[in-house]
XYZ file of C-alpha atoms in Angstrom:
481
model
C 44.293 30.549 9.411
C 42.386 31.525 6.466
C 38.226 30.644 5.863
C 39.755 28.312 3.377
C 42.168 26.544 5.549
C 39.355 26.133 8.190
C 36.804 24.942 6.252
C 38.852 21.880 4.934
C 40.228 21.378 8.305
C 36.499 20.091 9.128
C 36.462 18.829 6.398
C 39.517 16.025 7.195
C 38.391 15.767 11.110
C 34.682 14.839 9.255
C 36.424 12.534 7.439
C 38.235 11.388 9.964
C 35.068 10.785 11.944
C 33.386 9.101 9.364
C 36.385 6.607 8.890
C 36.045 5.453 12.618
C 32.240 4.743 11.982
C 32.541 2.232 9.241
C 34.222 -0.507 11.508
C 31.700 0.062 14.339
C 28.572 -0.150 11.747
C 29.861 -2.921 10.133
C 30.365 -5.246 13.116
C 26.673 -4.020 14.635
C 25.546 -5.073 11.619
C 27.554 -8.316 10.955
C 27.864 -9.982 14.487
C 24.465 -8.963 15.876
C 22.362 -7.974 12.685
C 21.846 -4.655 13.773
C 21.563 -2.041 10.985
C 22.404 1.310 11.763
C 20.469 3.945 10.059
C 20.412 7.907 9.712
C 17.001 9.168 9.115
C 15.961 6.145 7.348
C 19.337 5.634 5.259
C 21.001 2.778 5.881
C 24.690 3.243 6.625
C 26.000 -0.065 6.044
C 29.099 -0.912 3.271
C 28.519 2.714 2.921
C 32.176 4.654 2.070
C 33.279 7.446 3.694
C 31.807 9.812 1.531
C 28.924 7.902 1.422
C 28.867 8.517 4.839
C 29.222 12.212 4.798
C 26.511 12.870 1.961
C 23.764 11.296 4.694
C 24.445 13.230 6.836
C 24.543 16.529 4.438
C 21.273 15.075 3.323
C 19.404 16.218 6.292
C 19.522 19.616 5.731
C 16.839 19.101 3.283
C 14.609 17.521 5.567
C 15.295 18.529 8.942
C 16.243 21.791 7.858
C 20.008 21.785 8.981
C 22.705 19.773 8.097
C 23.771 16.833 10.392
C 27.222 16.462 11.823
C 29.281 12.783 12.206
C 30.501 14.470 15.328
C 26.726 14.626 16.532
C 25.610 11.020 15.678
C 29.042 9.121 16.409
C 28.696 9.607 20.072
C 25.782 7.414 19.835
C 27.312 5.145 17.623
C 29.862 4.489 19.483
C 26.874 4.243 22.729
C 25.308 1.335 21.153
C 28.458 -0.751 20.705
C 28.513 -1.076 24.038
C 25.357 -2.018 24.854
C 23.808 -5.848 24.570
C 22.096 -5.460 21.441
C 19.859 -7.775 19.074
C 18.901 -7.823 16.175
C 17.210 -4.197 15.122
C 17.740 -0.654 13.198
C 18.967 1.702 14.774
C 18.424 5.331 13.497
C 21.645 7.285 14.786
C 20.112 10.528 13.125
C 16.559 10.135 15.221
C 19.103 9.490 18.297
C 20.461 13.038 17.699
C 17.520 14.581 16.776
C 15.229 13.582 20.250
C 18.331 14.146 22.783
C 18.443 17.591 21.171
C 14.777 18.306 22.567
C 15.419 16.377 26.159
C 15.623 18.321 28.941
C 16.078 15.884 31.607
C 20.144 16.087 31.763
C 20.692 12.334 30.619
C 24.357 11.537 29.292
C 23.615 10.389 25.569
C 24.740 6.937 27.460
C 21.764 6.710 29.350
C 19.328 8.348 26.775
C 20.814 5.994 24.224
C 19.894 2.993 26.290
C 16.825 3.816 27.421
C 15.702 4.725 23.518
C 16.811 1.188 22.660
C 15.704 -0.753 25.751
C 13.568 -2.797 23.167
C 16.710 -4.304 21.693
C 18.969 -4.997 24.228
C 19.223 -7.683 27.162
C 16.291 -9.561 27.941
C 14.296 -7.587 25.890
C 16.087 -8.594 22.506
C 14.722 -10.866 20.203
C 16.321 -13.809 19.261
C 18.518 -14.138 15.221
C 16.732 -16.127 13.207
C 17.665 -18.577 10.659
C 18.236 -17.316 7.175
C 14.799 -17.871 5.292
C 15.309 -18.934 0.953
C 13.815 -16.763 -1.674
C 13.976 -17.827 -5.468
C 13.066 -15.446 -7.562
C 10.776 -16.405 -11.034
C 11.926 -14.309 -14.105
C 15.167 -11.667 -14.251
C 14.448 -8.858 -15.686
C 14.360 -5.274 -14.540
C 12.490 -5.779 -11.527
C 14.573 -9.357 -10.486
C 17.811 -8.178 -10.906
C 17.220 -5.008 -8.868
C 15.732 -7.447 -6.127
C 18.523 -9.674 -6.506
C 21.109 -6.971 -5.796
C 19.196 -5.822 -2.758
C 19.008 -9.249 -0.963
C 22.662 -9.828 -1.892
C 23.351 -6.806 -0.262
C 21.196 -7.622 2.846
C 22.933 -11.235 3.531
C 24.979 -9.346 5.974
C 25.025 -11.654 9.178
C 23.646 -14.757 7.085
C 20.518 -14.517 9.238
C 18.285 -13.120 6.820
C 16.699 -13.469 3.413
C 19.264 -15.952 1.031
C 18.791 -15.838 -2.472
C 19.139 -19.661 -3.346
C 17.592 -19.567 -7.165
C 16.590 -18.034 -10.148
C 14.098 -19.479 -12.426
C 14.359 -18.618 -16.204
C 13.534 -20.235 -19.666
C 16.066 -21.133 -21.228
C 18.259 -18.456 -23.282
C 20.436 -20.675 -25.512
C 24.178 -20.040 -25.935
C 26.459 -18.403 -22.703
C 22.753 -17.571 -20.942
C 24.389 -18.006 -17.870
C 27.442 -15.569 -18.849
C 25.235 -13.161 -20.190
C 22.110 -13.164 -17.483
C 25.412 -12.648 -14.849
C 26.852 -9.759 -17.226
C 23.325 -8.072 -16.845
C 23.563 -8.492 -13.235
C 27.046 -6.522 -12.858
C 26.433 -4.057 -14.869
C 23.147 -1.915 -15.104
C 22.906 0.967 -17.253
C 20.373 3.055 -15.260
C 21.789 1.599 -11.800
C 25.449 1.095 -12.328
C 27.756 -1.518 -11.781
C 26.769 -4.004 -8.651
C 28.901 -3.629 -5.657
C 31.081 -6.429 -5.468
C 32.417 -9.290 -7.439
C 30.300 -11.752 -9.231
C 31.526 -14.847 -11.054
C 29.790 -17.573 -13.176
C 30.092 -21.115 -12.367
C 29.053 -22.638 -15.755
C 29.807 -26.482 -14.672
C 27.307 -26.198 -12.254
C 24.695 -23.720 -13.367
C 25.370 -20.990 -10.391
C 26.232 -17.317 -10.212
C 28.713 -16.681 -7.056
C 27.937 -13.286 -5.913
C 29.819 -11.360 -2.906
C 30.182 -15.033 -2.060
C 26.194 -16.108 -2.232
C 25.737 -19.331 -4.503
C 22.824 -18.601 -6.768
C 21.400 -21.405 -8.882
C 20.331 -20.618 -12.201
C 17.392 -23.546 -12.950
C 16.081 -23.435 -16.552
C 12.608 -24.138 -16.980
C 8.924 -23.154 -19.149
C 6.960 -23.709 -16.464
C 6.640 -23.759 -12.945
C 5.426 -27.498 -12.768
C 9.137 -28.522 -14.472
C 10.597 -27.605 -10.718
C 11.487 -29.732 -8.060
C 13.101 -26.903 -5.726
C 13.720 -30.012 -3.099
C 16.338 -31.246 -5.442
C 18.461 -27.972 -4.682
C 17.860 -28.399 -0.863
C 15.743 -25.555 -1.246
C 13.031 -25.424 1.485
C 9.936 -23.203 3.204
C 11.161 -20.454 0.177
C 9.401 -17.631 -0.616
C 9.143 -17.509 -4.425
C 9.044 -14.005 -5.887
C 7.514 -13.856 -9.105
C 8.827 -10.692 -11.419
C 7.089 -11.792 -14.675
C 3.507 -10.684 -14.086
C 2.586 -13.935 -16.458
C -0.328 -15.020 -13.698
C -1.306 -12.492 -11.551
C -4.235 -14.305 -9.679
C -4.735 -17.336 -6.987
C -5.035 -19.564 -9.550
C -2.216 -18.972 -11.701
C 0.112 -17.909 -8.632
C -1.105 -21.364 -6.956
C 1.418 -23.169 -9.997
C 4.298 -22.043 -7.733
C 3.223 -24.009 -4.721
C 5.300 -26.810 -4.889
C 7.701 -28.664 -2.616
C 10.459 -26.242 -1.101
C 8.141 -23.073 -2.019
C 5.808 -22.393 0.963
C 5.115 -18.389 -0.106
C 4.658 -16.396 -3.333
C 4.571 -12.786 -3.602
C 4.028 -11.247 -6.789
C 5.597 -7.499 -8.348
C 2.818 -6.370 -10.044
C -0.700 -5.736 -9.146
C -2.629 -8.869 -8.040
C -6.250 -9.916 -9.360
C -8.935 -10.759 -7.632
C -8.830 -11.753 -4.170
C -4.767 -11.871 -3.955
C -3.826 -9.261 -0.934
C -2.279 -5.987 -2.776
C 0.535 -4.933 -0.108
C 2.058 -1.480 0.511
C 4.249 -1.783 3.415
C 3.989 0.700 5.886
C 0.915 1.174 4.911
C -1.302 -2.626 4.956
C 1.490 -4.780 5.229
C 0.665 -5.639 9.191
C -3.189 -7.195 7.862
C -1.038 -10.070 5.878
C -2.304 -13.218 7.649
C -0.198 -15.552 9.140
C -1.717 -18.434 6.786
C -1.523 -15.899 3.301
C 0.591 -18.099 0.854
C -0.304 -15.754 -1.681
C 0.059 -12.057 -2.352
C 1.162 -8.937 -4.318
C 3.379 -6.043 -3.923
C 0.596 -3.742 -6.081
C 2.600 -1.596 -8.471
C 4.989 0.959 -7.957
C 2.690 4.024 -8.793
C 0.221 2.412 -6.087
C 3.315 2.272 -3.828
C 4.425 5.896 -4.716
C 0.913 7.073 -3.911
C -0.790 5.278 -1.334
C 1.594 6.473 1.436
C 1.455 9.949 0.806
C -2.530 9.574 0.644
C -2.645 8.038 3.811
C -0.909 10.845 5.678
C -3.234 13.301 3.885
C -6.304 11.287 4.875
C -5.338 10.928 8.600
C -4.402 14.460 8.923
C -6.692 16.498 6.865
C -9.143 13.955 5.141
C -9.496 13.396 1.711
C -12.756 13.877 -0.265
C -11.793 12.842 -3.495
C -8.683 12.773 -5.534
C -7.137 12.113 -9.049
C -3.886 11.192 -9.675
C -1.486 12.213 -12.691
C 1.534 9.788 -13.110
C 4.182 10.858 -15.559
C 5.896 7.337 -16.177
C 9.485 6.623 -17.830
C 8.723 4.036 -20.376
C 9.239 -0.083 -19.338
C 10.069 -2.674 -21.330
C 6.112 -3.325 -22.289
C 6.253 -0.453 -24.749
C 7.994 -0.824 -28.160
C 11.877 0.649 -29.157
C 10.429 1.344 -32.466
C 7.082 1.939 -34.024
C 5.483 -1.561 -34.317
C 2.334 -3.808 -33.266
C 0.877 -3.616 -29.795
C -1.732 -5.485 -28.743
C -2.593 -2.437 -26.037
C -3.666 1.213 -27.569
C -0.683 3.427 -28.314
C 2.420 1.628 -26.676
C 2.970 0.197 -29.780
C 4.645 3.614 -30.912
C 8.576 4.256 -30.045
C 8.844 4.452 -26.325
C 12.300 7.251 -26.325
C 10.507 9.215 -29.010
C 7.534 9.880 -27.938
C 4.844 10.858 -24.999
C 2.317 8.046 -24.900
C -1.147 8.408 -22.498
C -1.757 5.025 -21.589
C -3.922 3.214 -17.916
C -2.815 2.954 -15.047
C -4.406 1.422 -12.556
C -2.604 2.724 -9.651
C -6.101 4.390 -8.757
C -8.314 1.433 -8.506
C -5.737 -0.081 -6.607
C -5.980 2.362 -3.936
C -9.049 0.693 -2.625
C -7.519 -2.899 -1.558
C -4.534 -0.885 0.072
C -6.474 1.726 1.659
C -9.851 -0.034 2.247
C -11.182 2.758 5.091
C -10.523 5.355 2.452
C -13.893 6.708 1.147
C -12.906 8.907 -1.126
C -12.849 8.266 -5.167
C -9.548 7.860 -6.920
C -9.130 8.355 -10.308
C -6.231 7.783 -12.797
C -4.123 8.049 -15.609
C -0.623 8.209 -17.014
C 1.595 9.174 -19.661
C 4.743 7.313 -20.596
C 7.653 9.592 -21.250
C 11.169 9.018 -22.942
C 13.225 8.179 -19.748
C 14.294 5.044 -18.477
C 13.693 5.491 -14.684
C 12.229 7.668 -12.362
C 8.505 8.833 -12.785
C 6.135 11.564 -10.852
C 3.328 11.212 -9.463
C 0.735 14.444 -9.457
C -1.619 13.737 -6.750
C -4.910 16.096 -6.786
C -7.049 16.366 -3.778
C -10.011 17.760 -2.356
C -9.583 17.969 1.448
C -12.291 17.926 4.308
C -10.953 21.067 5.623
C -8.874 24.249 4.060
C -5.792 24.013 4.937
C -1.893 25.956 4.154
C 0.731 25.320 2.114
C 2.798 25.730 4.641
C 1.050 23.472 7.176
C 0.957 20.680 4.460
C 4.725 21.226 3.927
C 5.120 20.811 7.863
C 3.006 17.948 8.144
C 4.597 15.757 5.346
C 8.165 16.971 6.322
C 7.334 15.336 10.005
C 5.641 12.447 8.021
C 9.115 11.483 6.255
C 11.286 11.860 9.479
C 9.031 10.750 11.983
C 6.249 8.714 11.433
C 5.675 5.126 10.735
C 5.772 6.269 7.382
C 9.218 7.351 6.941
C 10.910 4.140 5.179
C 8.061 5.099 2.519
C 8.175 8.925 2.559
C 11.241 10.952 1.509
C 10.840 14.808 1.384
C 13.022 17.407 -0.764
C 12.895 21.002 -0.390
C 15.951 21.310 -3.001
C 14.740 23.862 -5.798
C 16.334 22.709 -8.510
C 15.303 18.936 -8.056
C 14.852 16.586 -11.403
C 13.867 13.145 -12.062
C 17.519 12.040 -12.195
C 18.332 13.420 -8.872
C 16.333 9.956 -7.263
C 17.739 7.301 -9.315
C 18.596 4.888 -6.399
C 16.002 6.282 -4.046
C 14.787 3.143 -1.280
C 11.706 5.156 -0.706
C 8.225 4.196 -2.021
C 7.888 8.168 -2.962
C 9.997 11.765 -2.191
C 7.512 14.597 -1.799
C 8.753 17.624 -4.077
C 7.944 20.889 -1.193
C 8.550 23.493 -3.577
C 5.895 21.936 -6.289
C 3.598 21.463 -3.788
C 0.442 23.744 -4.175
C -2.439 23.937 -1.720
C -5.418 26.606 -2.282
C -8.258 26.451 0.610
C -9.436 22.501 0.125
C -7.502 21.493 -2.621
C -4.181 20.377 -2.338
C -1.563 19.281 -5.168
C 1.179 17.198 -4.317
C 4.122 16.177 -6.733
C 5.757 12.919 -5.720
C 8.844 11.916 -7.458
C 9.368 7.967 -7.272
C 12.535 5.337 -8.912
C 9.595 2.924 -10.316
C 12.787 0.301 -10.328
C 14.740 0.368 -7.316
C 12.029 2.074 -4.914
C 9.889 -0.568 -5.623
C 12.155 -3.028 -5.427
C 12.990 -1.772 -2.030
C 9.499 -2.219 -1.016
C 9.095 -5.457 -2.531
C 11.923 -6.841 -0.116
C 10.457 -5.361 2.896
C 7.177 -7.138 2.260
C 9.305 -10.127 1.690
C 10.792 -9.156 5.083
C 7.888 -9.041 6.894
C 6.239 -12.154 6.186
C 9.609 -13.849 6.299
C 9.790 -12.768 9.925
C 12.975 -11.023 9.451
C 12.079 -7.643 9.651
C 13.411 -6.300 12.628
C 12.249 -3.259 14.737
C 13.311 -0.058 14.949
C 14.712 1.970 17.315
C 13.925 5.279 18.322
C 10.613 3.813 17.605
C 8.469 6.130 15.335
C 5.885 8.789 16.476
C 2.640 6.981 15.809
């Protein structure tokens, strides 16, 4: 047998391999809302070569490539097992058996790492909680297609409603056409259909109410059967307790805002502050998604090395606040053509830093540039560290920060060489540390941080959403701390 013939011999068995999984994850997932993960990727509706690419993937964090045949022993472990609702990271399952030495069948070591889930241990599925989101744009559409996606078992987050003004002729046909077809994103997976007669969008079988409206007083969410929602405002048109407090009506008992919140509204990274949210909040923001893309990162550099002082650099594909063509702007500069030109504008990512990371000492400054692409920015973090430190130890550290840590929903980590801003179009982390950027002299330390400003922060949007919604479930092999 030739290399040739034995190379896509694997291949098939892989596929093979692969095949069998999908079944398994998709029952974990729909009959006992357990998602099954592979170093922080989910794996569910995933295709076959969906499938495979994860587990390629990990070569460029863990350093060598994964194998289905490693991880779907412990697949098919935990369908046996009692399990409730969780994530399960089959790739973290691998990883740890690899480095235990007590002779345990990867039955027994994959019960014991998911004790937490299963018998009486296991917490109980909850009912589904509603979310309406306020406005449609970039930002709600992306959010829309991840909580579609998440229905799964029906136990979690429903999208019941959309709120927009009112659009005139086929708004419905054309708000639904936007929603099934993204040009940065791609077309939505699934089928989507409009239900004119009754104001509704049917997608992958969720009924989504369209409800016209100017203002947030005009709503009687009760009417819809709509109750103890969490309204998720994507227009940034009031951004403080006040303004937010319109939303607070009948049927709406929570409102979390996408952009940065004023005042004393709570500005949530999760993973990073999400766990101080009080019980009794009604109100709070997601921050931004530079603060997002940023403030994880700077945590693991503060608790590991300490950080001084820092700037940060972000290099920002242009949003639908600057202008197409040259043309009046109430704000300096964005007023000129947004895919013709570089534009330095704010950002205040920086000051931001402060309500997210309120232990950090250090001063954080900030500014950005808008460039001509429609998704996908960089962040250029600059610190001063307490103590010198190597490039390689820094690579080390935030490599083990984006597979192990508490952190590792947030932080991705590339070593690839050739990476470009394209390459994380569809990334679900809040930020992908670029290694071979990365430059670190004595106490200073650069760090280039690649982040989707759309559909990374969209991700973290839902998990706050999660979280407070008390359907974020825990995760097993539970994360180095």
């Amino acid at each position: 047998m030739t290399v040739n013939d034995d190379s896509f011999t694997n291949w098939k068995h892989r596929e093979e391999t692969a095949e069998s999984m999908i079944p398994m994850i998709g029952k974990l997932h729909r009959e006992q809302d357990v998602t099954i993960l592979l170093h922080s990727r989910s794996l569910v509706n995933k295709s076959v070569v969906s499938i495979l690419k994860t587990h390629r993937f990990a070569r460029q964090i863990a350093g060598a490539e994964l194998s289905v045949t490693e991880t779907m022993p412990f697949l098919r472990a935990l369908t046996a097992l009692d399990l409730g609702p969780s994530q399960i990271d089959i790739g973290m399952l691998a990883a740890t058996y690899r480095t235990d030495d007590r002779g345990l069948s990867v039955e027994e070591f994959t019960a014991e790492a998911v004790a937490g889930a299963t018998g009486a241990n296991k917490i109980d599925r909850r009912e589904g909680r509603d979310v309406v989101l306020y406005g449609f744009g970039r930002i709600g559409r992306l959010v829309a297609r991840l909580l579609i996606e998440k229905a799964g078992s029906g136990n979690g987050l429903r999208l019941r409603a959309i709120v927009v003004r009112g659009g005139g002729e086929q708004d419905l046909v054309k708000r639904a056409s936007l929603l099934r077809r993204d040009s940065v994103h791609g077309q939505f997976q699934g089928t989507i259909t409009v239900d004119e007669d009754n104001s509704t969008i049917l997608a992958n079988g969720n009924a989504i109410k369209v409800i016209y409206a100017d203002d947030p007083a005009q709503v009687d969410y009760t009417a819809y059967g709509i109750k103890d929602a969490i309204l998720i405002d994507n227009t940034g048109k009031w951004r403080d307790r006040e303004g937010l407090s319109k939303h607070l009506r009948p049927g709406i008992d929570k409102v979390v805002l996408t952009a940065p919140g004023k005042g004393d509204v709570p500005n949530i990274v999760h993973g990073v502050n999400h766990d101080t949210i009080k019980p009794d909040e009604r109100i709070l923001s997601c921050a931004s998604c530079t603060t997002n893309a940023i403030v994880p990162p700077l945590k693991a550099m503060e608790d590991e090395y300490g950080v001084l002082r820092g700037h940060v650099e972000t290099v920002h594909s242009f949003t639908n606040d600057q202008n197409l063509l040259d043309n009046y702007h109430k704000s300096d500069r964005r007023g000129r053509s947004a895919p013709l030109n570089m534009v330095i504008t704010e950002t205040g990512a920086a000051s931001a830093v402060a309500k997210a990371l309120p232990d950090l000492k250090a001063r954080i400054t900030g500014s950005s540039i808008r460039v001509p692409v429609p998704d996908v920015s960089i962040a250029i973090l600059n610190l001063q560290l307490a103590r010198e430190a190597s490039r390689e130890e820094v690579v080390d550290h935030l490599r083990e920060v984006s597979l192990t840590s508490p952190l590792k929903r947030q932080i991705d980590f590339i070593g690839a060489p050739d990476a470009v801003s394209s390459d994380f179009i569809g990334s679900r982390h809040a930020s992908i540390v670029d290694a071979g950027a990365l430059k670190v002299e004595g106490d200073n330390a650069i760090l280039y941080l690649w982040y989707d400003n759309e559909f990374g922060y969209s991700c973290q949007v839902v998990r706050v959403v999660q979280h407070v919604s008390g359907v974020e479930y825990p995760t097993y092999p539970a994360p180095a701390v």
